[in-house]
Coordinates of C-alpha atoms in Angstrom, one line a residue:
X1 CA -36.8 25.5 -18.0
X2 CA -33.7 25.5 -15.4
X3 CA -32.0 28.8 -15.3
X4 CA -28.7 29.8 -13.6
X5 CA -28.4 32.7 -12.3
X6 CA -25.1 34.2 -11.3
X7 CA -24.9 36.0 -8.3
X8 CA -22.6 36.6 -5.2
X9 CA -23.2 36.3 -1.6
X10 CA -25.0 39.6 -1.7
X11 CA -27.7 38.8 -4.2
X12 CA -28.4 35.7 -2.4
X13 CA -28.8 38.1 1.0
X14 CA -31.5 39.8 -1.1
X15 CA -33.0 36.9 -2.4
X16 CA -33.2 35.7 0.8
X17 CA -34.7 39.2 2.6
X18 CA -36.8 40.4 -0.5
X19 CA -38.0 36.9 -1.8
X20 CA -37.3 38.3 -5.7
X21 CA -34.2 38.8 -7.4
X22 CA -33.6 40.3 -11.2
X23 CA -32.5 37.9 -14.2
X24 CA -29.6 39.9 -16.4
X25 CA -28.2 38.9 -19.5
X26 CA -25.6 37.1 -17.7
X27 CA -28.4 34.1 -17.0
X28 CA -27.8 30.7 -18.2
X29 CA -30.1 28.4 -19.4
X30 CA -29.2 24.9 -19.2
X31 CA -30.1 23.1 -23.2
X32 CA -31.1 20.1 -21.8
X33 CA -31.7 17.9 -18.9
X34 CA -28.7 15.7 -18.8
X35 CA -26.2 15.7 -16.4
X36 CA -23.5 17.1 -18.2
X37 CA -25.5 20.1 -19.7
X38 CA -26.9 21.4 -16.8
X39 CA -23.1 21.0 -15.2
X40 CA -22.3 22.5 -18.2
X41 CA -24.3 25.2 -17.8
X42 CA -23.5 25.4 -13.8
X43 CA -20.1 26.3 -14.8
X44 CA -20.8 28.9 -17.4
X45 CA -22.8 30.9 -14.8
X46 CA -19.9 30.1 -12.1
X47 CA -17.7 32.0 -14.6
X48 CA -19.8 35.3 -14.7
X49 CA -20.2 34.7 -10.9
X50 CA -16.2 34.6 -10.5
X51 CA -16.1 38.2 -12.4
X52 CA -19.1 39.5 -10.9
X53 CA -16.8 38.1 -7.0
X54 CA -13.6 39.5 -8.7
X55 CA -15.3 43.2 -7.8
X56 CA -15.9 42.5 -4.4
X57 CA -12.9 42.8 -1.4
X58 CA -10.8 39.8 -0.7
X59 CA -12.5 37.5 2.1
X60 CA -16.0 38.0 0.3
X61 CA -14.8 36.6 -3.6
X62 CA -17.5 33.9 -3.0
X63 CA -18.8 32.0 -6.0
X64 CA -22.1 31.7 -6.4
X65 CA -24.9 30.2 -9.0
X66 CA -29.2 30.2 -7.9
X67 CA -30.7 27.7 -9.9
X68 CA -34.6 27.7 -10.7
X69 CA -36.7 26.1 -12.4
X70 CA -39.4 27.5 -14.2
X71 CA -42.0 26.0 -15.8
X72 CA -42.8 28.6 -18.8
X73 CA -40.3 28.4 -21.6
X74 CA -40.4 32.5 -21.3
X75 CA -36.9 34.0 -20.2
X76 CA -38.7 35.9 -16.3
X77 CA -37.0 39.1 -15.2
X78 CA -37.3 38.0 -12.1
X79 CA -37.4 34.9 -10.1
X80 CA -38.8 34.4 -6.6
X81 CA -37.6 32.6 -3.6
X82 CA -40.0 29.9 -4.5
X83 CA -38.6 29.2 -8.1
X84 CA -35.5 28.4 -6.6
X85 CA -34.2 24.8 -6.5
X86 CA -30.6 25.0 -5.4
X87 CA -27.8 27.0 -5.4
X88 CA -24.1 26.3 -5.3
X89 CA -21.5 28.6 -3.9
X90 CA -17.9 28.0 -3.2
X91 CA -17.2 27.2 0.2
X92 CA -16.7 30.3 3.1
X93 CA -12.4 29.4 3.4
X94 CA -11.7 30.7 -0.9
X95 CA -9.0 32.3 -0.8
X96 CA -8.9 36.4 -0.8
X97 CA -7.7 36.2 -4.9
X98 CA -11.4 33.7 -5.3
X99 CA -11.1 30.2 -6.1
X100 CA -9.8 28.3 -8.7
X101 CA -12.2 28.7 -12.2
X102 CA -11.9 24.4 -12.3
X103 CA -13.1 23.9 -8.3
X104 CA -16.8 22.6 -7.5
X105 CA -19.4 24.3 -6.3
X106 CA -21.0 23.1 -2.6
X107 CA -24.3 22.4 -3.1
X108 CA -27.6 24.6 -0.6
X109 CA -30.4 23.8 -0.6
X110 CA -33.0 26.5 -0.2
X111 CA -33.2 26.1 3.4
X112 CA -29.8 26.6 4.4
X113 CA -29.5 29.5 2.6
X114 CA -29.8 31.3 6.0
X115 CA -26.9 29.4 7.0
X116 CA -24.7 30.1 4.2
X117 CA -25.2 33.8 4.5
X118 CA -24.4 33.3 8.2

């Protein structure tokens, strides 16, 4: 099962630091393994992303999505660094209102997450 979590540049710092993050409601669970589903569903989480950004000050309205995958077809609470597969985040120069709802996500992977918090 491939989940999407979203999440802002702060969740990402705690994944990062604690290893563990929580799973809300607001996860997204891609219905398949095709290409357009799982974009599908990497833009439905990038929408609760932009609201969850929209609460944060200008200069830090970052976009971002933690995809794992997880082999039980049980809904975690959490997911651990190790889960994680990806994770897409708009790039550091968005604008202070956030970026544009239709704009990509850059894809991470899990070792330059250092390096996108940085």
């Amino acid at each position: 099962m491939r989940l999407y979590l979203p999440a802002t540049l702060e969740t990402l710092a705690e994944l990062h630091g604690d290893g563990v993050i929580g799973v809300g409601d607001d996860v997204v669970v891609a219905e398949g393994d095709s290409e357009d589903q799982e974009y599908d569903a990497l833009m439905t989480a990038a929408e609760s992303a932009a609201a969850l950004a929209a609460e944060l000050e200008p200069g830090e309205r970052r976009r971002v999505v933690v995809v794992a995958e997880l082999t039980s077809t049980h809904l975690p609470t959490r997911i651990t660094l190790a889960d994680v597969v990806a994770v897409h985040a708009d790039p550091d120069d968005v604008p202070d209102e956030g970026a544009d709802p239709g704009d990509d996500l850059g894809w991470y992977a899990t070792q330059e997450i250092a390096a996108l918090l940085g």
